[in-house]
mmCIF file of C-alpha atoms and ligand atoms in Angstrom:
data_model
loop_
_atom_site.group_PDB
_atom_site.id
_atom_site.type_symbol
_atom_site.label_atom_id
_atom_site.label_comp_id
_atom_site.label_asym_id
_atom_site.label_seq_id
_atom_site.Cartn_x
_atom_site.Cartn_y
_atom_site.Cartn_z
ATOM 1 C CA MET A 12 -22.344 5.865 22.984
ATOM 2 C CA ARG A 13 -24.910 6.091 20.211
ATOM 3 C CA VAL A 14 -23.581 5.003 16.830
ATOM 4 C CA GLY A 15 -25.358 5.534 13.537
ATOM 5 C CA LEU A 16 -24.495 3.427 10.494
ATOM 6 C CA LYS A 17 -25.783 3.382 6.938
ATOM 7 C CA ILE A 18 -25.137 -0.003 5.377
ATOM 8 C CA TRP A 19 -25.496 -0.957 1.737
ATOM 9 C CA ARG A 20 -27.485 -4.194 1.751
ATOM 10 C CA TYR A 21 -27.488 -6.507 -1.251
ATOM 11 C CA ASP A 22 -29.579 -9.598 -1.790
ATOM 12 C CA SER A 23 -27.858 -11.867 -4.296
ATOM 13 C CA SER A 24 -30.978 -13.974 -4.819
ATOM 14 C CA THR A 25 -33.055 -11.014 -6.056
ATOM 15 C CA GLY A 26 -30.400 -8.453 -7.027
ATOM 16 C CA ASP A 27 -32.077 -5.910 -4.719
ATOM 17 C CA ARG A 28 -29.826 -3.248 -3.298
ATOM 18 C CA ALA A 29 -30.757 -0.783 -0.563
ATOM 19 C CA LEU A 30 -29.079 1.637 1.842
ATOM 20 C CA LYS A 31 -30.401 0.850 5.335
ATOM 21 C CA GLU A 32 -29.828 2.995 8.399
ATOM 22 C CA TYR A 33 -29.222 1.618 11.903
ATOM 23 C CA GLU A 34 -28.670 3.221 15.278
ATOM 24 C CA ILE A 35 -27.232 1.292 18.195
ATOM 25 C CA ASP A 36 -25.804 1.669 21.689
ATOM 26 C CA ALA A 37 -22.165 0.576 21.769
ATOM 27 C CA PRO A 38 -19.320 0.768 24.291
ATOM 28 C CA GLU A 39 -16.961 3.713 23.772
ATOM 29 C CA GLU A 40 -14.114 1.403 22.755
ATOM 30 C CA ALA A 41 -16.221 -0.268 20.051
ATOM 31 C CA THR A 42 -14.790 -0.824 16.604
ATOM 32 C CA LEU A 43 -16.784 -0.891 13.394
ATOM 33 C CA LEU A 44 -16.790 -4.684 13.631
ATOM 34 C CA ASP A 45 -18.201 -4.553 17.171
ATOM 35 C CA CYS A 46 -20.948 -2.235 15.923
ATOM 36 C CA LEU A 47 -21.816 -4.588 13.072
ATOM 37 C CA ASP A 48 -21.984 -7.452 15.584
ATOM 38 C CA ILE A 49 -24.419 -5.424 17.680
ATOM 39 C CA VAL A 50 -26.587 -4.645 14.640
ATOM 40 C CA LYS A 51 -26.640 -8.330 13.721
ATOM 41 C CA ASP A 52 -27.309 -9.540 17.284
ATOM 42 C CA ARG A 53 -29.983 -7.020 18.249
ATOM 43 C CA GLN A 54 -31.567 -5.531 15.150
ATOM 44 C CA ASP A 55 -31.099 -7.518 11.968
ATOM 45 C CA GLY A 56 -29.793 -11.066 11.954
ATOM 46 C CA THR A 57 -29.789 -11.162 8.158
ATOM 47 C CA LEU A 58 -26.841 -8.743 7.867
ATOM 48 C CA ALA A 59 -23.870 -10.560 6.291
ATOM 49 C CA PHE A 60 -20.199 -9.710 6.875
ATOM 50 C CA ARG A 61 -16.977 -11.664 7.413
ATOM 51 C CA LYS A 62 -14.909 -11.751 10.579
ATOM 52 C CA SER A 63 -12.735 -14.085 12.554
ATOM 53 C CA CYS A 64 -9.816 -12.886 14.704
ATOM 54 C CA ARG A 65 -11.143 -9.419 15.696
ATOM 55 C CA MET A 66 -7.531 -8.320 16.118
ATOM 56 C CA MET A 67 -6.203 -7.332 12.670
ATOM 57 C CA ILE A 68 -4.539 -10.644 11.942
ATOM 58 C CA CYS A 69 -6.807 -12.852 9.840
ATOM 59 C CA GLY A 70 -7.686 -10.304 7.131
ATOM 60 C CA SER A 71 -11.373 -11.351 7.009
ATOM 61 C CA CYS A 72 -13.146 -8.108 7.804
ATOM 62 C CA GLY A 73 -12.118 -5.837 4.895
ATOM 63 C CA MET A 74 -14.940 -3.524 3.797
ATOM 64 C CA ARG A 75 -15.465 0.091 2.818
ATOM 65 C CA MET A 76 -16.388 2.906 5.140
ATOM 66 C CA ASP A 77 -17.285 6.203 3.468
ATOM 67 C CA GLY A 78 -15.881 4.885 0.219
ATOM 68 C CA ALA A 79 -12.445 3.773 1.418
ATOM 69 C CA ALA A 80 -11.354 0.272 2.380
ATOM 70 C CA VAL A 81 -10.792 -0.425 6.083
ATOM 71 C CA LEU A 82 -10.371 -3.387 8.377
ATOM 72 C CA ALA A 83 -13.563 -3.220 10.441
ATOM 73 C CA CYS A 84 -11.816 -4.579 13.550
ATOM 74 C CA LYS A 85 -9.166 -1.842 13.349
ATOM 75 C CA THR A 86 -11.588 1.049 12.940
ATOM 76 C CA ARG A 87 -12.515 2.748 16.209
ATOM 77 C CA MET A 88 -15.927 4.440 16.142
ATOM 78 C CA TYR A 89 -15.623 6.856 19.074
ATOM 79 C CA ASP A 90 -14.580 10.005 17.171
ATOM 80 C CA ILE A 91 -17.061 9.345 14.390
ATOM 81 C CA ALA A 92 -19.938 8.830 16.806
ATOM 82 C CA GLN A 93 -18.971 11.933 18.811
ATOM 83 C CA SER A 94 -18.938 14.078 15.680
ATOM 84 C CA GLY A 95 -22.465 12.954 14.815
ATOM 85 C CA HIS A 96 -21.350 11.633 11.450
ATOM 86 C CA VAL A 97 -23.189 8.561 10.168
ATOM 87 C CA PRO A 98 -20.735 6.639 7.976
ATOM 88 C CA VAL A 99 -21.758 4.642 4.940
ATOM 89 C CA VAL A 100 -20.523 1.055 5.085
ATOM 90 C CA SER A 101 -20.328 -1.020 1.922
ATOM 91 C CA ALA A 102 -18.612 -4.048 0.444
ATOM 92 C CA MET A 103 -15.026 -3.781 -0.868
ATOM 93 C CA GLY A 104 -14.490 -2.636 -4.441
ATOM 94 C CA ASN A 105 -13.063 -4.531 -7.429
ATOM 95 C CA LEU A 106 -14.531 -7.849 -6.236
ATOM 96 C CA PRO A 107 -18.047 -9.185 -6.893
ATOM 97 C CA ILE A 108 -20.488 -8.828 -3.983
ATOM 98 C CA VAL A 109 -22.002 -12.051 -2.694
ATOM 99 C CA LYS A 110 -24.222 -10.578 0.032
ATOM 100 C CA ASP A 111 -24.227 -7.260 1.903
ATOM 101 C CA LEU A 112 -20.573 -6.733 2.957
ATOM 102 C CA VAL A 113 -19.301 -10.133 1.793
ATOM 103 C CA VAL A 114 -17.369 -10.225 -1.481
ATOM 104 C CA ASP A 115 -16.348 -13.175 -3.625
ATOM 105 C CA MET A 116 -12.600 -13.485 -3.067
ATOM 106 C CA THR A 117 -12.095 -15.997 -5.922
ATOM 107 C CA PRO A 118 -10.418 -13.479 -8.309
ATOM 108 C CA PHE A 119 -8.202 -12.346 -5.426
ATOM 109 C CA TRP A 120 -7.030 -15.874 -4.614
ATOM 110 C CA SER A 121 -6.566 -16.730 -8.318
ATOM 111 C CA LYS A 122 -4.062 -13.907 -8.671
ATOM 112 C CA PHE A 123 -2.442 -14.846 -5.401
ATOM 113 C CA ARG A 124 -1.967 -18.401 -6.714
ATOM 114 C CA ALA A 125 -0.764 -17.101 -10.088
ATOM 115 C CA ILE A 126 2.310 -15.430 -8.604
ATOM 116 C CA GLY A 127 3.439 -18.692 -6.953
ATOM 117 C CA PRO A 128 3.123 -17.846 -3.251
ATOM 118 C CA TRP A 129 5.694 -20.325 -2.021
ATOM 119 C CA LEU A 130 9.475 -20.382 -1.756
ATOM 120 C CA GLN A 131 11.349 -22.260 -4.459
ATOM 121 C CA PRO A 132 14.775 -22.617 -2.854
ATOM 122 C CA GLY A 133 17.805 -22.809 -5.081
ATOM 123 C CA TYR A 134 19.542 -25.464 -2.929
ATOM 124 C CA GLU A 135 18.990 -28.971 -1.573
ATOM 125 C CA GLN A 136 20.559 -28.341 1.823
ATOM 126 C CA PRO A 137 21.259 -25.082 3.675
ATOM 127 C CA PRO A 138 24.878 -23.937 3.338
ATOM 128 C CA ASP A 139 25.972 -25.235 6.746
ATOM 129 C CA GLY A 140 23.716 -28.274 6.571
ATOM 130 C CA LYS A 141 21.465 -26.961 9.352
ATOM 131 C CA GLU A 142 19.944 -23.572 8.634
ATOM 132 C CA TYR A 143 20.042 -20.701 6.172
ATOM 133 C CA ARG A 144 20.902 -17.506 8.015
ATOM 134 C CA ILE A 145 19.784 -14.255 6.409
ATOM 135 C CA SER A 146 21.349 -10.902 7.243
ATOM 136 C CA GLN A 147 19.188 -8.090 8.592
ATOM 137 C CA GLU A 148 20.004 -6.012 5.504
ATOM 138 C CA ARG A 149 18.530 -8.692 3.247
ATOM 139 C CA MET A 150 15.492 -9.132 5.501
ATOM 140 C CA ASN A 151 14.846 -5.392 5.321
ATOM 141 C CA VAL A 152 14.137 -5.845 1.590
ATOM 142 C CA ILE A 153 11.080 -8.012 2.267
ATOM 143 C CA HIS A 154 10.158 -7.084 5.815
ATOM 144 C CA LYS A 155 7.099 -5.015 4.919
ATOM 145 C CA GLU A 156 5.900 -7.452 2.269
ATOM 146 C CA SER A 157 5.957 -10.256 4.845
ATOM 147 C CA LEU A 158 3.357 -8.428 6.937
ATOM 148 C CA CYS A 159 0.520 -8.885 4.434
ATOM 149 C CA ILE A 160 -2.603 -10.559 5.874
ATOM 150 C CA ASN A 161 -4.399 -10.919 2.511
ATOM 151 C CA CYS A 162 -7.296 -8.693 3.517
ATOM 152 C CA GLY A 163 -7.847 -7.219 0.041
ATOM 153 C CA CYS A 164 -8.118 -3.566 1.153
ATOM 154 C CA CYS A 165 -5.444 -2.575 -1.388
ATOM 155 C CA VAL A 166 -7.179 -4.455 -4.194
ATOM 156 C CA SER A 167 -10.459 -2.746 -3.300
ATOM 157 C CA GLU A 168 -8.976 0.673 -4.062
ATOM 158 C CA CYS A 169 -6.698 -0.184 -7.002
ATOM 159 C CA ASN A 170 -7.288 2.106 -9.986
ATOM 160 C CA ALA A 171 -5.396 -0.085 -12.430
ATOM 161 C CA MET A 172 -7.513 -3.076 -11.460
ATOM 162 C CA GLU A 173 -10.687 -1.097 -12.001
ATOM 163 C CA ALA A 174 -9.569 -0.370 -15.576
ATOM 164 C CA ASP A 175 -8.136 -3.852 -16.155
ATOM 165 C CA PRO A 176 -9.583 -6.616 -13.950
ATOM 166 C CA GLU A 177 -6.792 -8.906 -15.209
ATOM 167 C CA PHE A 178 -4.086 -6.723 -13.632
ATOM 168 C CA LEU A 179 -2.253 -8.857 -11.075
ATOM 169 C CA GLY A 180 -2.832 -6.175 -8.493
ATOM 170 C CA PRO A 181 -1.125 -4.819 -5.402
ATOM 171 C CA GLN A 182 -1.571 -7.764 -3.042
ATOM 172 C CA ALA A 183 -0.341 -10.448 -5.448
ATOM 173 C CA LEU A 184 2.616 -8.343 -6.558
ATOM 174 C CA ALA A 185 3.585 -7.458 -2.984
ATOM 175 C CA LYS A 186 3.556 -11.185 -2.238
ATOM 176 C CA GLY A 187 5.619 -11.767 -5.381
ATOM 177 C CA MET A 188 8.235 -9.310 -4.106
ATOM 178 C CA ARG A 189 8.282 -11.161 -0.793
ATOM 179 C CA PHE A 190 9.707 -14.168 -2.714
ATOM 180 C CA VAL A 191 11.779 -12.331 -5.332
ATOM 181 C CA GLY A 192 13.615 -10.529 -2.517
ATOM 182 C CA ASP A 193 14.198 -13.661 -0.438
ATOM 183 C CA PRO A 194 17.884 -14.659 -0.760
ATOM 184 C CA ARG A 195 16.890 -18.331 -0.529
ATOM 185 C CA GLU A 196 14.673 -18.073 -3.623
ATOM 186 C CA GLY A 197 16.086 -19.911 -6.642
ATOM 187 C CA LYS A 198 13.606 -18.673 -9.259
ATOM 188 C CA ALA A 199 13.743 -14.928 -8.750
ATOM 189 C CA VAL A 200 14.572 -14.133 -12.376
ATOM 190 C CA GLU A 201 11.863 -16.471 -13.702
ATOM 191 C CA ARG A 202 9.404 -14.787 -11.377
ATOM 192 C CA LEU A 203 10.453 -11.337 -12.640
ATOM 193 C CA GLU A 204 9.938 -12.505 -16.232
ATOM 194 C CA ASP A 205 6.404 -13.569 -15.274
ATOM 195 C CA TYR A 206 5.549 -10.393 -13.423
ATOM 196 C CA ASN A 207 6.802 -8.319 -16.405
ATOM 197 C CA SER A 208 4.202 -9.908 -18.693
ATOM 198 C CA GLU A 209 0.912 -8.363 -19.759
ATOM 199 C CA HIS A 210 -1.217 -7.284 -16.744
ATOM 200 C CA GLY A 211 1.963 -7.214 -14.656
ATOM 201 C CA ILE A 212 3.995 -4.654 -12.748
ATOM 202 C CA TRP A 213 4.167 -1.968 -15.424
ATOM 203 C CA ASP A 214 0.364 -1.660 -15.587
ATOM 204 C CA CYS A 215 0.329 -0.024 -12.150
ATOM 205 C CA THR A 216 -0.657 3.633 -12.482
ATOM 206 C CA ARG A 217 1.253 4.672 -9.331
ATOM 207 C CA CYS A 218 -1.815 6.174 -7.713
ATOM 208 C CA TYR A 219 -0.549 5.023 -4.287
ATOM 209 C CA PHE A 220 -4.073 4.255 -3.019
ATOM 210 C CA CYS A 221 -2.905 0.758 -2.072
ATOM 211 C CA ASN A 222 -0.219 2.230 0.204
ATOM 212 C CA GLU A 223 -2.779 4.595 1.657
ATOM 213 C CA ARG A 224 -5.358 1.933 2.467
ATOM 214 C CA CYS A 225 -3.200 -1.023 3.559
ATOM 215 C CA PRO A 226 -3.914 -1.530 7.287
ATOM 216 C CA LYS A 227 -0.646 -3.377 7.906
ATOM 217 C CA GLY A 228 1.907 -1.003 6.397
ATOM 218 C CA VAL A 229 2.859 -3.348 3.568
ATOM 219 C CA ASP A 230 3.013 -0.469 1.059
ATOM 220 C CA PRO A 231 2.280 -2.610 -2.019
ATOM 221 C CA ARG A 232 3.179 0.201 -4.440
ATOM 222 C CA ASP A 233 6.688 0.237 -2.976
ATOM 223 C CA ALA A 234 6.852 -3.527 -3.489
ATOM 224 C CA ILE A 235 5.922 -3.015 -7.150
ATOM 225 C CA ALA A 236 8.645 -0.359 -7.450
ATOM 226 C CA LYS A 237 11.119 -2.882 -6.024
ATOM 227 C CA LEU A 238 10.025 -5.450 -8.608
ATOM 228 C CA GLY A 239 10.561 -2.856 -11.350
ATOM 229 C CA ALA A 240 14.019 -1.993 -10.047
ATOM 230 C CA GLU A 241 14.948 -5.677 -9.729
ATOM 231 C CA SER A 242 13.719 -6.307 -13.279
ATOM 232 C CA ILE A 243 15.890 -3.539 -14.710
ATOM 233 C CA LYS A 244 18.843 -4.778 -12.653
ATOM 234 C CA HIS A 245 18.443 -8.203 -14.282
ATOM 235 C CA GLY A 246 18.119 -6.674 -17.759
ATOM 236 C CA ILE A 247 14.383 -7.376 -18.048
ATOM 237 C CA ASP A 248 13.396 -4.091 -19.670
ATOM 238 C CA ARG A 249 11.285 -5.048 -22.675
ATOM 239 C CA ASP A 250 8.163 -3.316 -21.365
ATOM 240 C CA MET A 251 7.535 0.327 -22.231
ATOM 241 C CA GLY A 252 7.257 1.052 -18.516
ATOM 242 C CA ALA A 253 10.813 -0.142 -17.929
ATOM 243 C CA LYS A 254 12.090 1.873 -20.896
ATOM 244 C CA HIS A 255 10.246 4.891 -19.574
ATOM 245 C CA ALA A 256 11.909 4.550 -16.163
ATOM 246 C CA LYS A 257 15.358 4.116 -17.703
ATOM 247 C CA TRP A 258 14.932 7.206 -19.856
ATOM 248 C CA PHE A 259 13.979 9.231 -16.786
ATOM 249 C CA VAL A 260 17.335 8.331 -15.233
ATOM 250 C CA THR A 261 19.331 9.132 -18.377
ATOM 251 C CA SER A 262 17.444 12.345 -18.923
ATOM 252 C CA ALA A 263 17.907 13.596 -15.351
ATOM 253 C CA LYS A 264 21.580 12.689 -15.369
ATOM 254 C CA THR A 265 22.448 14.334 -18.685
ATOM 255 C CA THR A 266 20.404 17.529 -18.528
ATOM 256 C CA GLY A 267 18.834 17.751 -15.070
ATOM 257 C CA TRP A 268 15.434 17.835 -16.835
ATOM 258 C CA LEU A 269 12.945 15.325 -18.066
ATOM 259 C CA ARG A 270 13.397 15.431 -21.851
ATOM 260 C CA GLU A 271 9.790 14.660 -22.698
ATOM 261 C CA THR A 272 10.123 15.340 -26.421
ATOM 262 C CA GLU A 273 12.354 12.288 -26.730
ATOM 263 C CA LEU A 274 10.257 10.138 -24.396
ATOM 264 C CA VAL A 275 8.057 8.591 -27.097
ATOM 265 C CA GLN A 276 11.008 7.578 -29.228
ATOM 266 C CA LYS A 277 12.918 6.156 -26.263
ATOM 267 C CA THR A 278 9.999 4.176 -24.861
ATOM 268 C CA GLN A 279 7.912 3.248 -27.915
ATOM 269 C CA GLY A 280 10.563 3.264 -30.638
ATOM 270 C CA ILE A 281 11.240 5.339 -33.751
ATOM 271 C CA ARG A 282 8.297 3.944 -35.747
ATOM 272 C CA SER A 283 5.776 4.980 -33.135
ATOM 273 C CA ALA A 284 7.491 8.362 -32.776
ATOM 274 C CA ILE A 285 7.157 8.983 -36.539
ATOM 275 C CA GLN A 286 3.483 7.973 -36.430
ATOM 276 C CA GLN A 287 2.913 10.609 -33.784
ATOM 277 C CA THR A 288 4.793 13.387 -35.570
ATOM 278 C CA GLY A 289 1.611 15.252 -36.545
ATOM 279 C CA PHE A 290 0.398 15.272 -32.959
ATOM 280 C CA ALA A 291 3.818 16.416 -31.727
ATOM 281 C CA LEU A 292 3.937 19.261 -34.288
ATOM 282 C CA GLY A 293 0.491 20.393 -33.133
ATOM 283 C CA LEU A 294 1.737 20.531 -29.569
ATOM 284 C CA ALA A 295 4.895 22.369 -30.655
ATOM 285 C CA ARG A 296 2.859 25.002 -32.518
ATOM 286 C CA LYS A 297 0.959 25.707 -29.301
ATOM 287 C CA GLY A 298 4.237 26.041 -27.401
ATOM 288 C CA LYS A 299 3.594 22.872 -25.397
ATOM 289 C CA VAL A 300 6.891 21.142 -26.135
ATOM 290 C CA PRO A 301 10.388 22.581 -26.233
ATOM 291 C CA LEU A 302 12.510 21.736 -29.265
ATOM 292 C CA PRO A 303 14.707 18.738 -28.480
ATOM 293 C CA VAL A 304 17.772 20.261 -30.134
ATOM 294 C CA PRO A 305 19.770 21.679 -28.515
ATOM 295 C CA PRO A 306 18.525 20.055 -25.281
ATOM 296 C CA HIS A 307 17.726 22.397 -22.450
ATOM 297 C CA VAL A 308 20.336 21.831 -19.752
ATOM 298 C CA ALA A 309 19.644 22.889 -16.176
ATOM 299 C CA LYS A 310 22.058 25.423 -14.663
ATOM 300 C CA ASP A 311 22.893 23.142 -11.740
ATOM 301 C CA VAL A 312 23.071 19.916 -13.722
ATOM 302 C CA PRO A 313 26.406 18.935 -12.058
ATOM 303 C CA GLN A 314 24.359 18.386 -8.887
ATOM 304 C CA ALA A 315 22.050 15.949 -10.667
ATOM 305 C CA ARG A 316 25.070 14.143 -12.089
ATOM 306 C CA ALA A 317 26.778 14.034 -8.688
ATOM 307 C CA LEU A 318 23.614 12.546 -7.159
ATOM 308 C CA HIS A 319 23.527 9.907 -9.870
ATOM 309 C CA ASP A 320 27.207 9.061 -9.221
ATOM 310 C CA ILE A 321 26.654 8.797 -5.452
ATOM 311 C CA VAL A 322 23.803 6.317 -5.950
ATOM 312 C CA ARG A 323 25.981 4.290 -8.372
ATOM 313 C CA SER A 324 28.946 4.289 -5.997
ATOM 314 C CA GLN A 325 26.745 2.926 -3.189
ATOM 315 C CA ASP A 326 25.963 -0.010 -5.441
ATOM 316 C CA ARG A 327 22.341 -0.053 -4.348
ATOM 317 C CA GLN A 328 20.918 -1.412 -7.543
ATOM 318 C CA GLY A 329 17.473 -2.971 -7.655
ATOM 319 C CA ALA A 330 15.285 -3.230 -4.559
ATOM 320 C CA LEU A 331 18.086 -2.152 -2.219
ATOM 321 C CA GLY A 332 17.878 1.400 -3.571
ATOM 322 C CA ILE A 333 14.182 1.590 -2.704
ATOM 323 C CA VAL A 334 14.658 0.013 0.720
ATOM 324 C CA GLN A 335 17.165 2.779 1.449
ATOM 325 C CA GLY A 336 14.275 5.272 1.227
ATOM 326 C CA GLU A 337 12.052 3.059 3.369
ATOM 327 C CA ARG A 338 14.672 2.974 6.101
ATOM 328 C CA ALA A 339 14.875 6.733 6.106
ATOM 329 C CA LEU A 340 11.117 6.995 6.461
ATOM 330 C CA SER A 341 10.994 4.453 9.282
ATOM 331 C CA ARG A 342 13.624 6.472 11.183
ATOM 332 C CA LEU A 343 11.383 9.513 10.895
ATOM 333 C CA GLU A 344 8.357 7.530 11.951
ATOM 334 C CA HIS A 345 10.103 6.274 15.046
ATOM 335 C CA GLY A 346 11.016 9.708 16.223
ATOM 336 C CA HIS A 347 14.571 10.353 15.009
ATOM 337 C CA GLY A 348 15.239 13.744 13.507
ATOM 338 C CA ALA A 349 17.576 14.349 10.605
ATOM 339 C CA ASP A 350 20.411 14.948 13.081
ATOM 340 C CA GLY A 351 19.846 11.496 14.602
ATOM 341 C CA ALA A 352 18.606 12.964 17.892
ATOM 342 C CA ALA A 353 15.836 11.010 19.546
ATOM 343 C CA ARG A 354 12.474 12.731 19.695
ATOM 344 C CA GLY A 355 9.688 11.650 22.016
ATOM 345 C CA PRO A 356 6.941 9.687 20.331
ATOM 346 C CA TYR A 357 4.328 11.953 21.950
ATOM 347 C CA GLY A 358 4.015 15.723 22.120
ATOM 348 C CA GLU A 359 4.384 18.537 19.626
ATOM 349 C CA GLY A 360 4.349 17.244 16.088
ATOM 350 C CA SER A 361 3.512 13.730 17.313
ATOM 351 C CA PHE A 362 0.639 11.801 18.747
ATOM 352 C CA PRO A 363 -0.917 13.060 21.968
ATOM 353 C CA ARG A 364 0.151 10.740 24.781
ATOM 354 C CA PRO A 365 -2.584 8.428 26.066
ATOM 355 C CA PHE A 366 -3.666 8.998 29.666
ATOM 356 C CA LEU A 367 -3.013 6.345 32.231
ATOM 357 C CA PRO A 368 -5.903 5.246 34.432
ATOM 358 C CA GLY A 369 -6.397 7.736 37.256
ATOM 359 C CA GLU A 370 -4.679 10.675 35.531
ATOM 360 C CA ASP A 371 -6.516 13.910 34.796
ATOM 361 C CA GLY A 372 -9.092 13.346 32.120
ATOM 362 C CA ALA A 373 -8.560 9.598 32.148
ATOM 363 C CA PRO A 374 -11.312 7.077 32.586
ATOM 364 C CA PRO A 375 -11.315 5.560 36.074
ATOM 365 C CA ALA A 376 -8.833 2.778 36.758
ATOM 366 C CA GLY A 377 -10.174 -0.748 36.663
ATOM 367 C CA GLY A 378 -12.907 -2.060 34.436
ATOM 368 C CA ASP A 379 -11.900 -2.679 30.853
ATOM 369 C CA GLN A 380 -10.520 0.758 29.963
ATOM 370 C CA GLY A 381 -6.764 0.559 30.382
ATOM 371 C CA MET A 382 -3.943 1.776 28.166
ATOM 372 C CA GLY A 383 -5.721 0.637 25.082
ATOM 373 C CA SER A 384 -8.755 2.813 25.690
ATOM 374 C CA ARG A 385 -9.423 6.211 24.173
ATOM 375 C CA THR A 386 -7.167 9.178 24.721
ATOM 376 C CA GLN A 387 -8.018 12.674 25.914
ATOM 377 C CA ALA A 388 -7.252 13.944 22.425
ATOM 378 C CA ASP A 389 -9.881 11.529 21.160
ATOM 379 C CA VAL A 390 -12.383 13.095 23.520
ATOM 380 C CA THR A 391 -11.581 16.731 22.851
ATOM 381 C CA PRO A 392 -10.079 17.433 19.438
ATOM 382 C CA GLY A 393 -6.914 19.510 19.814
ATOM 383 C CA ALA A 394 -6.696 19.008 23.605
ATOM 384 C CA GLU A 395 -3.214 18.475 25.021
ATOM 385 C CA PRO A 396 -2.470 16.001 27.780
ATOM 386 C CA THR A 397 -1.930 17.676 31.145
ATOM 387 C CA ARG A 398 0.941 15.394 32.119
ATOM 388 C CA LYS A 399 4.320 15.934 30.490
ATOM 389 C CA PRO A 400 5.351 13.293 27.981
ATOM 390 C CA GLY A 401 8.098 10.924 28.906
ATOM 391 C CA GLY A 402 6.826 8.553 31.559
ATOM 392 C CA GLY A 403 4.920 5.361 31.537
ATOM 393 C CA ALA A 404 3.715 5.058 27.985
HETATM 394 S S1 SF4 B 25 -0.360 2.256 -6.940
HETATM 395 FE FE1 SF4 B 25 -0.680 0.722 -8.557
HETATM 396 S S2 SF4 B 25 -1.151 -1.190 -7.496
HETATM 397 FE FE2 SF4 B 25 -1.394 0.491 -6.016
HETATM 398 S S3 SF4 B 25 -3.567 0.994 -6.114
HETATM 399 FE FE3 SF4 B 25 -2.537 2.390 -7.543
HETATM 400 S S4 SF4 B 25 -2.615 1.323 -9.533
HETATM 401 FE FE4 SF4 B 25 -3.114 -0.204 -7.949
HETATM 402 S S1 SF4 B 26 -1.009 -5.558 1.044
HETATM 403 FE FE1 SF4 B 26 -2.047 -4.682 2.841
HETATM 404 S S2 SF4 B 26 -4.093 -4.140 2.075
HETATM 405 FE FE2 SF4 B 26 -3.201 -5.523 0.598
HETATM 406 S S3 SF4 B 26 -3.938 -7.547 1.177
HETATM 407 FE FE3 SF4 B 26 -1.934 -7.270 2.168
HETATM 408 S S4 SF4 B 26 -2.396 -6.422 4.192
HETATM 409 FE FE4 SF4 B 26 -4.251 -6.205 2.964
HETATM 410 S S1 FES B 27 -11.574 -9.953 12.015
HETATM 411 FE FE1 FES B 27 -9.551 -10.647 11.563
HETATM 412 S S2 FES B 27 -8.653 -8.882 10.618
HETATM 413 FE FE2 FES B 27 -10.589 -8.153 11.312
#
């Protein structure tokens, strides 16, 4: 297939920057990384990019395609090439560019080091003298965080980091949660104190771009939410962000609404609230804020209170409450409907099933195009497989 690429080139010795266009012949199964290799081998040996494993494990090949971070070795080019689109490839964001697609990872690793990326066990010997067994329920708390390959794709797209380069950032905080949530960790509370400091967890703007761009499903924003929940569980709530979150809970439980007129006082204190009285009165005159007294109570507030009581009775404080939501999502992802009935992973509402070699529309058996090669739906957008789902795959 013919693949077109526009690549932002940068020469660190001169500061020159230019968008260069390339066109290459590549195999249909080629990834973006394969295409860059071909450009470098056959057209321009000066192109710089990082790679190592070529199989989504080492985290070296993070870069941007059309403005969003991707792992080059995970990004198949077939659909893009077929559509005639020529993507723009550039270096990751929020990190200084060294050359072309290579960024300086020093700030990334500094933050990684700052969170203490090692276990600090709270015991000399495991309980039975041999090993420390961890229940599946406890592992679920840090399962996703353990999948991080330190590629930096989340950091590249982090809004908070763009505004504040000192912000610890999604990767470091996800790694922090990996240790805070480990039952063997002996310094979890000290860690939470650290992560609640300036440039810590409460500086996240909850834009969710890190979840969207992470190629390994770590969901760093969820990890940050777990750290927030764990902090509040341990009484570490000095930050305005923590106070804000607590007021949301109280407000929803008591009235079924978010009582925004009291939010400033509850999160920033009475002094700050008084200082902002003029601004608040201006808003009130324009009908932008309801009067706080008497508070507006939702008609069905008993339902909000009942929900609050159910969560309390389950005793899922801290990260466990957030993991509960993750488990529900993973059940959906793996094809179980709300009624618990199994649903096929392919077919209506799911992925089109890949063809097996020799089936209608499939590439011929043999050669290097087996199960991992492109699907019919890749070839013809919207096309359905001709064989019924259920076998083989
Ligand atoms: S959700 Fe938070 S950590 Fe994630 S990208 Fe947005 S600001 Fe950054
Ligand atoms: S959290 Fe995801 S995107 Fe961020 S460094 Fe780890 S694997 Fe990469
Ligand atoms: S080359 Fe290792 S993750 Fe892409």
